[in-house]
């Protein structure tokens, strides 16, 4: 049986920090599963609504404990380094760890970050998008393939789960409280550049089953 928390993986990056701010602002019990808890700002880590679990994605017992307490999982993970050598790294995190543990713990809802490199049949042609994807493919080919494999992992291995892969082109804005408060009041952007505070607000709504 699933719990009531929202589990954030990737919570020490700027986008994850903004999401945690939004969840705590909405007084929602939150779990941050992180490798380095010291990267979470003190004004967040001191909140009684935030539980911090230190662990690696490969640490299945700790990962399972975090998922067991959650109703929704939000993953803000991605290949942000040109030194990544395994094109299956992030897809395997989902297929071999996250999805099986979700089924084991009866957790259905998951939102995961992707990029515009992932194409869907209903997408409209865009020259700018084509150029951006081409540059990424040429300069960071392993990262590019990683993202494609993440999209494929959800299509083939996420049966029975309520999943959303949100695709970003680029996210702007800071993760400090002032930037988050300012950016969260921007209107939703479904195509184009997005600000972290606004994206956090949208993710919070989606985690509650709204769009």
XYZ file of C-alpha atoms in Angstrom:
211
model
C 0.000 0.000 0.000
C 1.396 3.401 -0.999
C 1.973 6.293 1.386
C 1.025 9.962 1.250
C 4.344 11.692 0.542
C 5.640 13.050 -2.740
C 9.071 11.598 -3.396
C 11.567 13.855 -5.170
C 14.658 12.353 -6.772
C 17.120 14.944 -8.015
C 16.132 17.313 -5.251
C 19.547 18.929 -4.763
C 19.655 20.539 -8.204
C 18.059 23.941 -8.872
C 14.853 22.480 -10.350
C 14.544 19.979 -7.513
C 15.114 22.661 -4.895
C 12.346 24.774 -6.425
C 10.011 21.778 -6.429
C 10.693 21.092 -2.760
C 10.001 24.761 -2.008
C 6.675 24.520 -3.826
C 5.634 21.306 -2.083
C 6.471 22.647 1.369
C 4.751 25.940 0.570
C 1.644 23.882 -0.199
C 2.184 22.017 3.091
C 2.602 18.671 1.377
C 4.624 15.934 3.117
C 7.731 15.435 1.002
C 10.649 13.029 0.805
C 13.944 14.032 -0.782
C 16.068 11.017 -1.716
C 19.555 12.427 -2.219
C 23.215 11.485 -2.252
C 24.332 14.625 -0.423
C 21.813 16.041 2.084
C 24.057 19.034 2.803
C 23.144 20.458 -0.616
C 19.547 21.032 0.494
C 19.174 24.612 1.814
C 18.707 24.838 5.570
C 15.400 26.695 5.293
C 14.037 23.568 3.573
C 15.849 20.823 5.481
C 14.597 22.265 8.783
C 10.942 21.871 7.764
C 9.015 19.176 9.673
C 7.243 18.350 6.397
C 10.480 17.293 4.688
C 12.046 13.906 5.251
C 15.542 13.509 3.828
C 16.836 10.043 2.991
C 20.489 9.732 2.035
C 21.169 7.034 -0.515
C 22.244 6.015 -3.993
C 19.890 4.913 -6.745
C 21.546 1.492 -6.518
C 20.694 1.173 -2.804
C 17.474 -0.779 -3.263
C 16.504 -1.178 0.436
C 16.667 2.588 1.060
C 15.061 3.327 -2.285
C 12.248 0.901 -1.499
C 11.706 2.543 1.909
C 11.331 5.954 0.256
C 8.918 4.689 -2.393
C 6.834 2.815 0.194
C 5.970 6.112 1.904
C 4.994 7.866 -1.325
C 1.915 8.366 -3.462
C 3.774 10.044 -6.334
C 7.374 10.092 -7.536
C 8.944 13.047 -9.336
C 12.339 12.456 -10.932
C 14.487 15.362 -12.027
C 17.380 13.214 -13.154
C 19.310 13.533 -16.374
C 22.714 13.175 -18.013
C 24.168 16.579 -17.189
C 27.766 15.577 -17.807
C 29.679 14.986 -21.027
C 31.682 12.304 -19.197
C 28.830 9.793 -19.040
C 29.881 6.596 -20.805
C 26.845 4.319 -20.363
C 23.989 5.089 -22.798
C 21.601 2.933 -20.732
C 22.415 4.485 -17.356
C 19.204 6.426 -16.754
C 16.879 4.053 -18.595
C 18.134 1.232 -16.378
C 17.426 3.294 -13.252
C 13.784 3.352 -14.295
C 13.416 -0.160 -15.727
C 15.479 -2.072 -13.172
C 14.874 -0.056 -10.019
C 12.083 2.523 -10.001
C 9.360 0.667 -11.926
C 9.725 -2.685 -10.082
C 9.760 -0.970 -6.682
C 6.695 1.085 -7.594
C 4.784 -2.069 -8.482
C 6.010 -3.809 -5.343
C 4.831 -0.890 -3.194
C 1.602 -0.215 -5.162
C 2.664 3.294 -6.196
C 1.139 4.322 -9.532
C 1.993 7.962 -10.321
C 5.384 9.020 -11.669
C 6.589 12.175 -13.405
C 10.023 12.162 -15.024
C 12.094 14.804 -16.726
C 13.060 14.349 -20.357
C 14.158 16.694 -23.119
C 12.932 17.744 -26.548
C 15.151 15.014 -28.012
C 12.245 12.653 -27.255
C 9.773 12.858 -30.123
C 6.096 11.945 -30.051
C 3.872 11.340 -33.112
C 1.709 14.400 -32.396
C 4.678 16.813 -32.287
C 4.689 19.550 -34.907
C 7.810 20.206 -37.020
C 10.155 22.876 -35.638
C 13.378 24.043 -37.264
C 14.692 25.448 -33.982
C 14.017 22.195 -32.177
C 15.678 20.210 -34.973
C 18.783 22.393 -34.719
C 18.978 22.195 -30.912
C 18.625 18.404 -30.954
C 21.263 18.141 -33.698
C 23.747 20.156 -31.637
C 23.136 17.965 -28.574
C 23.478 14.832 -30.679
C 26.833 16.004 -32.077
C 28.347 17.425 -28.892
C 26.905 15.079 -26.250
C 25.986 11.904 -28.082
C 25.915 9.633 -25.011
C 23.679 12.069 -23.128
C 21.438 12.256 -26.209
C 21.111 8.468 -26.429
C 20.485 8.291 -22.673
C 17.462 10.547 -23.036
C 16.115 8.588 -26.007
C 16.449 5.388 -23.996
C 14.561 6.952 -21.083
C 11.643 7.685 -23.400
C 11.730 4.134 -24.709
C 11.902 2.698 -21.186
C 8.630 4.391 -20.288
C 6.926 3.248 -23.494
C 7.930 -0.392 -23.078
C 8.449 -0.997 -19.352
C 5.997 1.275 -17.503
C 2.863 -0.771 -18.159
C 0.223 -0.286 -15.486
C 1.773 2.920 -14.159
C 0.326 6.415 -14.481
C 3.337 8.146 -16.011
C 4.233 11.497 -17.530
C 7.556 12.342 -19.160
C 7.709 16.136 -19.336
C 10.130 17.332 -22.006
C 12.111 20.492 -21.466
C 14.151 22.587 -23.873
C 15.737 24.688 -21.171
C 14.862 25.916 -17.708
C 15.729 29.356 -16.397
C 15.677 31.079 -13.033
C 17.272 30.574 -9.659
C 16.490 28.192 -6.811
C 16.628 30.701 -3.959
C 13.371 31.634 -2.259
C 13.080 35.059 -3.903
C 13.557 33.657 -7.425
C 11.140 30.798 -6.793
C 8.433 33.146 -5.481
C 8.817 35.455 -8.455
C 8.938 32.733 -11.110
C 6.094 30.590 -9.766
C 3.618 33.339 -10.627
C 4.416 33.174 -14.336
C 1.732 31.615 -16.484
C 2.166 28.027 -17.625
C 4.389 27.469 -20.646
C 3.737 24.249 -22.505
C 6.064 24.944 -25.447
C 9.366 26.789 -25.164
C 11.578 27.984 -22.349
C 10.353 27.435 -18.809
C 11.295 28.980 -15.484
C 12.072 26.668 -12.582
C 9.580 28.205 -10.183
C 6.749 27.949 -12.715
C 7.700 24.373 -13.577
C 7.694 23.448 -9.886
C 4.174 24.815 -9.522
C 3.026 22.810 -12.562
C 4.687 19.639 -11.272
C 2.960 20.031 -7.921
C -0.407 20.207 -9.678
C 0.410 17.193 -11.839
C 1.489 15.216 -8.803
C -2.026 15.722 -7.463
C -3.596 14.414 -10.664
C -4.238 17.835 -12.222
C -2.846 19.326 -15.442
